[in-house]
Tab-separated table of C-alpha atoms in Angstrom:
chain	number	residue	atom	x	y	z
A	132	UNK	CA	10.394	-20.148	20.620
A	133	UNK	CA	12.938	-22.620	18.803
A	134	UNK	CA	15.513	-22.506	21.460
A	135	UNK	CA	16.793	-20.758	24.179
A	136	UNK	CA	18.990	-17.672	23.510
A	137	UNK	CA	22.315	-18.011	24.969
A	138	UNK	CA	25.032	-15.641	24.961
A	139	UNK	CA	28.322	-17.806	24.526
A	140	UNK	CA	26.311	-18.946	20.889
A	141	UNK	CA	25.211	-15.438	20.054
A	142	UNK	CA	28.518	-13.898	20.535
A	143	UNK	CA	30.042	-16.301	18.061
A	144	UNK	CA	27.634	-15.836	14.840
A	145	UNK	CA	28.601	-11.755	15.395
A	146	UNK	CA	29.372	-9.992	12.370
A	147	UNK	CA	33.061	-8.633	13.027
A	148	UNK	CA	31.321	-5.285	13.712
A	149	UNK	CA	29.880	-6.243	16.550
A	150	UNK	CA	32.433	-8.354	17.778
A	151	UNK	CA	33.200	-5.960	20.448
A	152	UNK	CA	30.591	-6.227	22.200
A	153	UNK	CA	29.947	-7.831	25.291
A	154	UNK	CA	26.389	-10.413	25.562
A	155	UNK	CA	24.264	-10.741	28.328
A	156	UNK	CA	21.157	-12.860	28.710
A	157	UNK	CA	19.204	-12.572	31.424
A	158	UNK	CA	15.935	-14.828	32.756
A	159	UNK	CA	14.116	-11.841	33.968
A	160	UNK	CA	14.599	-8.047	34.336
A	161	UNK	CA	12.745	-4.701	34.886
A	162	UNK	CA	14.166	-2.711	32.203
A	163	UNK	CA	17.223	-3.642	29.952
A	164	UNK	CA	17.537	-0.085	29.312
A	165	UNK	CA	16.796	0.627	32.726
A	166	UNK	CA	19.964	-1.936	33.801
A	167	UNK	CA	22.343	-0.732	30.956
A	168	UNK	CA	21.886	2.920	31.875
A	169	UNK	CA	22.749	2.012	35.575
A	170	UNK	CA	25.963	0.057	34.665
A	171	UNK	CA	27.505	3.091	32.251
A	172	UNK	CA	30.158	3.844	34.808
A	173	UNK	CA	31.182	0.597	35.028
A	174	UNK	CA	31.233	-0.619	31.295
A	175	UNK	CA	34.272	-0.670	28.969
A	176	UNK	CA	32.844	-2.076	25.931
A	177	UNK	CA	29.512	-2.089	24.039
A	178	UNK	CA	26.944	-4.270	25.866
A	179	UNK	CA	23.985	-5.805	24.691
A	180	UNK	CA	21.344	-6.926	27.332
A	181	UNK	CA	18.665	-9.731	26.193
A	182	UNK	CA	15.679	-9.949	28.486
A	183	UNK	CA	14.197	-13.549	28.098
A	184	UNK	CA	11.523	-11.557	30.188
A	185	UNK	CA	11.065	-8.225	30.863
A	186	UNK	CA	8.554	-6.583	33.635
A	187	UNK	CA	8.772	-2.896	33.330
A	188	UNK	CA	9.836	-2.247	29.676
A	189	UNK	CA	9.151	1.351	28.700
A	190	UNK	CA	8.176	2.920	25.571
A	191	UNK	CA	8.547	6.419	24.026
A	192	UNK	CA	7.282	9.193	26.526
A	193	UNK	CA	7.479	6.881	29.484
A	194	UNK	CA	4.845	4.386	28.078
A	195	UNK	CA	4.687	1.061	29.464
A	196	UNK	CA	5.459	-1.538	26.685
A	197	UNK	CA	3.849	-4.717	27.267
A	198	UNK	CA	6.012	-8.302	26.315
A	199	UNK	CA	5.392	-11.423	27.112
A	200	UNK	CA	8.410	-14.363	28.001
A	201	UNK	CA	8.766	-16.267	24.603
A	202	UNK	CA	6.854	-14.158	22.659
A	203	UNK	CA	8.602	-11.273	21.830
A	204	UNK	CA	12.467	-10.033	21.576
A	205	UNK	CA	13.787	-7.327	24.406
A	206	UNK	CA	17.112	-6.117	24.214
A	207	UNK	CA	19.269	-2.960	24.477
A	208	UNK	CA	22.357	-2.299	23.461
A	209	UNK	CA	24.920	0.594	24.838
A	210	UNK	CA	27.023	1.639	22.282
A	211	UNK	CA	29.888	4.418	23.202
A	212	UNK	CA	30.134	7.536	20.543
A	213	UNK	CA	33.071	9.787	19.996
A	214	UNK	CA	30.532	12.464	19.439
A	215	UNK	CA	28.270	14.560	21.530
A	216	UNK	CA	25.048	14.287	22.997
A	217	UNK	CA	23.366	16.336	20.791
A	218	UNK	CA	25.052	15.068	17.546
A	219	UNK	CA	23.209	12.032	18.445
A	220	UNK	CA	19.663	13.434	17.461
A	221	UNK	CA	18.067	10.940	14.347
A	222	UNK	CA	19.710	8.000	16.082
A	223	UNK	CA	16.074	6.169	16.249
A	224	UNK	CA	15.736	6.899	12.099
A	225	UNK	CA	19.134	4.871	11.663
A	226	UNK	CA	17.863	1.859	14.127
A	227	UNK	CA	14.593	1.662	12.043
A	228	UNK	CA	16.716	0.735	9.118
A	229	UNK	CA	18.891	-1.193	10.774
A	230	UNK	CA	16.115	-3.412	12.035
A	231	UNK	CA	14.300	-3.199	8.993
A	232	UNK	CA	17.163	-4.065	6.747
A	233	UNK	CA	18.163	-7.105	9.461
A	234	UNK	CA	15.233	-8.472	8.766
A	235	UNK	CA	14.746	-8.259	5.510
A	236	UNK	CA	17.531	-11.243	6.042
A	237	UNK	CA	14.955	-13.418	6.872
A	238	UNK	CA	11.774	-12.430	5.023
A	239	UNK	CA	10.349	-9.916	6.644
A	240	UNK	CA	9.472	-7.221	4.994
A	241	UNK	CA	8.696	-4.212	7.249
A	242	UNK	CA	7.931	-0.400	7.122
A	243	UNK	CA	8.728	2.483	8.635
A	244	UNK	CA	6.817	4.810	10.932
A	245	UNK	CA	8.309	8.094	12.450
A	246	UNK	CA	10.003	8.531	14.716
A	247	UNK	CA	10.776	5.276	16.111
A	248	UNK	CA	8.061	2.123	15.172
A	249	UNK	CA	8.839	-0.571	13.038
A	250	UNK	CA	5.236	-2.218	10.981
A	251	UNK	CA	4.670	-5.383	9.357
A	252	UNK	CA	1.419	-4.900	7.330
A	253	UNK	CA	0.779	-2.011	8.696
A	254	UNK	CA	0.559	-3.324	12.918
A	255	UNK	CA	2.849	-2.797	15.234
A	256	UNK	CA	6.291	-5.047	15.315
A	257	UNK	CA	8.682	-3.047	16.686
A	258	UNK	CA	9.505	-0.262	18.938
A	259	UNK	CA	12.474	1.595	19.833
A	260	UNK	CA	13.566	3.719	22.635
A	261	UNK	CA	16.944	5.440	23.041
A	262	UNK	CA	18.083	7.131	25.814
A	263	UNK	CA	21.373	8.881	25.999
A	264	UNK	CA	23.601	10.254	28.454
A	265	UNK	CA	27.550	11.314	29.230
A	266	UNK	CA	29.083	9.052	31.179
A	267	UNK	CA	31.617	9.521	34.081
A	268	UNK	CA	35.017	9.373	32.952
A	269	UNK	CA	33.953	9.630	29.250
A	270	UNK	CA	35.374	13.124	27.590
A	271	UNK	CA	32.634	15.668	27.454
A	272	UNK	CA	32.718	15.035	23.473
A	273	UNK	CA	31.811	11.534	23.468
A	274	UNK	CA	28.409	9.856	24.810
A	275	UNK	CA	26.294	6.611	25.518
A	276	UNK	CA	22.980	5.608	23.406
A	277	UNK	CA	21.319	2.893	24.979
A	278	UNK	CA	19.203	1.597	22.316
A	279	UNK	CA	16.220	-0.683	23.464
A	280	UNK	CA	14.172	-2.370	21.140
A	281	UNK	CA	11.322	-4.633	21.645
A	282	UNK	CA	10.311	-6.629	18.864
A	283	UNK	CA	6.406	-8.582	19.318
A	284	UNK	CA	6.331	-12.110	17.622
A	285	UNK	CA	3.578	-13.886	18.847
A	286	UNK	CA	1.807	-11.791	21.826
A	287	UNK	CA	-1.084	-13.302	22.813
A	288	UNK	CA	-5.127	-11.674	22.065
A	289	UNK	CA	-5.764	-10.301	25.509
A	290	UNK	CA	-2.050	-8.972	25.586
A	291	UNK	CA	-2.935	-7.304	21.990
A	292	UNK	CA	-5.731	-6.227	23.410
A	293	UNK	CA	-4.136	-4.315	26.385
A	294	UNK	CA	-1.637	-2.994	24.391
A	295	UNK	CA	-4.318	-0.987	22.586
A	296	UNK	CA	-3.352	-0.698	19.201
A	297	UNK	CA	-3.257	-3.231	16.271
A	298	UNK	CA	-0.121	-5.279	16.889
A	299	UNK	CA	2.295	-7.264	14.271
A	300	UNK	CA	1.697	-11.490	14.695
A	301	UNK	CA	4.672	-13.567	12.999
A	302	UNK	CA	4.763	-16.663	15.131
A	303	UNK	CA	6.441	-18.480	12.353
A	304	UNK	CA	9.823	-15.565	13.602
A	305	UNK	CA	9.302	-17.775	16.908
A	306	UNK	CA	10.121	-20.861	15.228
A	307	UNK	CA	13.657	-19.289	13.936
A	308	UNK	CA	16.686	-19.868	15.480
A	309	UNK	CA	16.673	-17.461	17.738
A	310	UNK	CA	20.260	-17.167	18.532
A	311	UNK	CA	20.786	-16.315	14.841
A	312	UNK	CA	18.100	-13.993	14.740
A	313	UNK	CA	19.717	-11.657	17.688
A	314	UNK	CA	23.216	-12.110	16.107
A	315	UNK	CA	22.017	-10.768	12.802
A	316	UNK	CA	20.031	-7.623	14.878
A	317	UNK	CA	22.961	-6.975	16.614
A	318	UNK	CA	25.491	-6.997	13.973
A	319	UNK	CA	23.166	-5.364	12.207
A	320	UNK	CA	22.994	-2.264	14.802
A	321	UNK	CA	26.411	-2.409	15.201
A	322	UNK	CA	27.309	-1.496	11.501
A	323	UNK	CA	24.696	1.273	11.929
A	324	UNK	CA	26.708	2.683	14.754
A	325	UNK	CA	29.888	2.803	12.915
A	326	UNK	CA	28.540	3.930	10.045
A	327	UNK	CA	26.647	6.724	11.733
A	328	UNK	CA	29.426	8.133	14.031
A	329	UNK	CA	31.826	8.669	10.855
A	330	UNK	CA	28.887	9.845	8.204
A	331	UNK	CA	26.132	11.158	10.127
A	332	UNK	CA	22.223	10.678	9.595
A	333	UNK	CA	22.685	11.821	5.788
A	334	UNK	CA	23.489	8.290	5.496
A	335	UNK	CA	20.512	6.956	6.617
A	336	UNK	CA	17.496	9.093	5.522
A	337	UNK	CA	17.295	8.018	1.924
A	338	UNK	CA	17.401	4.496	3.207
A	339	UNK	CA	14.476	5.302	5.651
A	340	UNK	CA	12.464	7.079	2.833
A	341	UNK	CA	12.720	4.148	0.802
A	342	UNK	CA	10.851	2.203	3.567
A	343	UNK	CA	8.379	4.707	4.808
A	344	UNK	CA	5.047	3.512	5.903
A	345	UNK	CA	2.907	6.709	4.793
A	346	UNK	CA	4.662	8.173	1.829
A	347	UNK	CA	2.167	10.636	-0.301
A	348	UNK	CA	-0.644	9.904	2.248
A	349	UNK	CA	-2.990	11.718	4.406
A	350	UNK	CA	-1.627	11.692	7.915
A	351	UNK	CA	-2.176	13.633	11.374
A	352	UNK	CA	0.655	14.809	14.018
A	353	UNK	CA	-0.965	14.655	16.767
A	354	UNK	CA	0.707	16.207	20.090
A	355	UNK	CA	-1.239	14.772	23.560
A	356	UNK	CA	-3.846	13.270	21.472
A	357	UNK	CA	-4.317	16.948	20.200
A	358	UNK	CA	-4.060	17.709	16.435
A	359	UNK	CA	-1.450	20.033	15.450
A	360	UNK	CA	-0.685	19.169	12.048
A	361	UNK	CA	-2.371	17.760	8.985
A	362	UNK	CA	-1.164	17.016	5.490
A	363	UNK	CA	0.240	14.635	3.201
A	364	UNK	CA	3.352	12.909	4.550
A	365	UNK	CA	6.601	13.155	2.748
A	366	UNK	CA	9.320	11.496	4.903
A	367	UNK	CA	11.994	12.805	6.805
A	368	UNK	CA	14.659	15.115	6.236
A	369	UNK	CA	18.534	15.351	6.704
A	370	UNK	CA	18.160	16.204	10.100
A	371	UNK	CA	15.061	13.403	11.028
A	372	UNK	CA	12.551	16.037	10.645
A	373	UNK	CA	9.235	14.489	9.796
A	374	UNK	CA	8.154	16.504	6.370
A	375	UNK	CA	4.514	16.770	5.430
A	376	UNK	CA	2.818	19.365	2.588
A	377	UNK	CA	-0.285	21.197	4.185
A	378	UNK	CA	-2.656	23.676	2.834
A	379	UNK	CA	-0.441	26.395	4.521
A	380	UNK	CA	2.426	24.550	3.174
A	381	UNK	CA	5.591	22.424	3.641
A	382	UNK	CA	6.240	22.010	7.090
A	383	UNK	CA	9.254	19.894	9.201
A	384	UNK	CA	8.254	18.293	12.576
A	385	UNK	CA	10.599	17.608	15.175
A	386	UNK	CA	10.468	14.507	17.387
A	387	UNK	CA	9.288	14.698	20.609
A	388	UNK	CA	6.101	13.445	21.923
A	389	UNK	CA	3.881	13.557	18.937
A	390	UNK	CA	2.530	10.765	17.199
A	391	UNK	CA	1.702	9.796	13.798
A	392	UNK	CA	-1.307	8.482	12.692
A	393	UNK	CA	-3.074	7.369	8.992
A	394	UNK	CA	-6.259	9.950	8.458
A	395	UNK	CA	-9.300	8.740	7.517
């Protein structure tokens, strides 16, 4: 990659959003959302972890998610609500945008896949896991996200390989500065944040319709690698429901572990 990331430089190119928050980079780590959620007790402001390498990252339903040092982006970033757990639910919807629209910044031009991938070209760039709990000491009508996000730039063949799945390449993203690069995905998230604790997901879903991946195509919701649902995809609505028409007709999916995948 271009440079190091450092935190002291990272901090200062923050949008005044996300000037709150408190930067960490770290060599080497298990988890970053792992760490974060073990430090809630203790934190006082909005933290973002970097992870110049990460060992045990974690995807959605406890998948393992594969980076490699220098080739990818892994981060997470606790962010205290004045809301409730369950108000949080469509949080991953208003990330994908937020990643999508950071970088758009810098030529990128993504899609979105529900509930929580991020696709250049139609492989794999980004993932995004969000685990959320109440804190000690917090009031029982505010909460913690911890938003992790893994972002693959220039993984390797074999590691594409192991992964399993066709995976997003843009080693030229490598070559940016990569200081800038986190600033603008962090000020980026933090605007989301804001913007989502005082309006909600309403604000979001025409803004994630706008980039979906599969809109008016055949798709399959599969559930265990088990087909439950089949029809043409729609998008998602004011709640993060996944809509698709089917023969029996319109239906709404909930997230949870079911996955998404092109037909034919």
């Amino acid at each position: 990659m271009n440079q190091p990331l450092t935190s002291e430089r990272i901090d200062a190119l923050l949008r005044p959003a996300a000037q709150q928050i408190d930067v960490r980079v770290v060599d080497e780590t298990g988890s970053t959302n792992a760490d974060l959620l073990a430090t809630l007790p203790s934190l006082t402001a909005p933290t973002l972890l970097i992870a110049k390498s990460q060992t045990a990252g974690r995807g959605r339903a406890g998948r393992e998610w594969l980076s490699a040092p220098g080739k990818s982006l892994t981060f997470s970033l606790a962010w205290k609500f004045s809301l409730p757990v369950h108000a949080l639910v469509g949080l991953p919807l208003a990330v994908g945008v937020s990643i999508a629209e950071s970088l758009a910044m810098f030529n990128v031009q993504v899609r979105l896949k529900w509930p929580n991938d991020v696709l250049h070209e139609g492989r794999k760039l980004a993932g995004i896991l969000i685990e959320s709990a109440t804190a000690a000491r917090v009031p029982h009508d505010a909460s913690w996200a911890v938003i992790g996000i893994g972002i693959n730039i220039a993984l390797s063949d074999s590691m594409s390989a192991e992964i399993g799945r066709p995976v997003a390449n843009i080693p030229w993203l490598g070559e940016l500065d990569q200081d800038m690069l986190m600033a603008t995905l962090a000020s980026g998230l933090a605007e989301a944040m804001v913007q989502f604790e005082h309006e909600g997901l309403a604000a979001f879903t025409p803004r994630w319709n706008a980039l979906h991946a599969y809109a008016g195509q055949p798709v399959m919701i599969l559930d265990n690698g088990k087909l439950q649902h089949e029809g043409l995809a729609v998008g998602v609505d004011e709640i993060g429901r996944f809509v698709l028409d089917t023969p029996a007709g319109r239906t709404a999916i909930m997230a949870g572990d079911v996955s998404l995948r092109p037909k034919g």
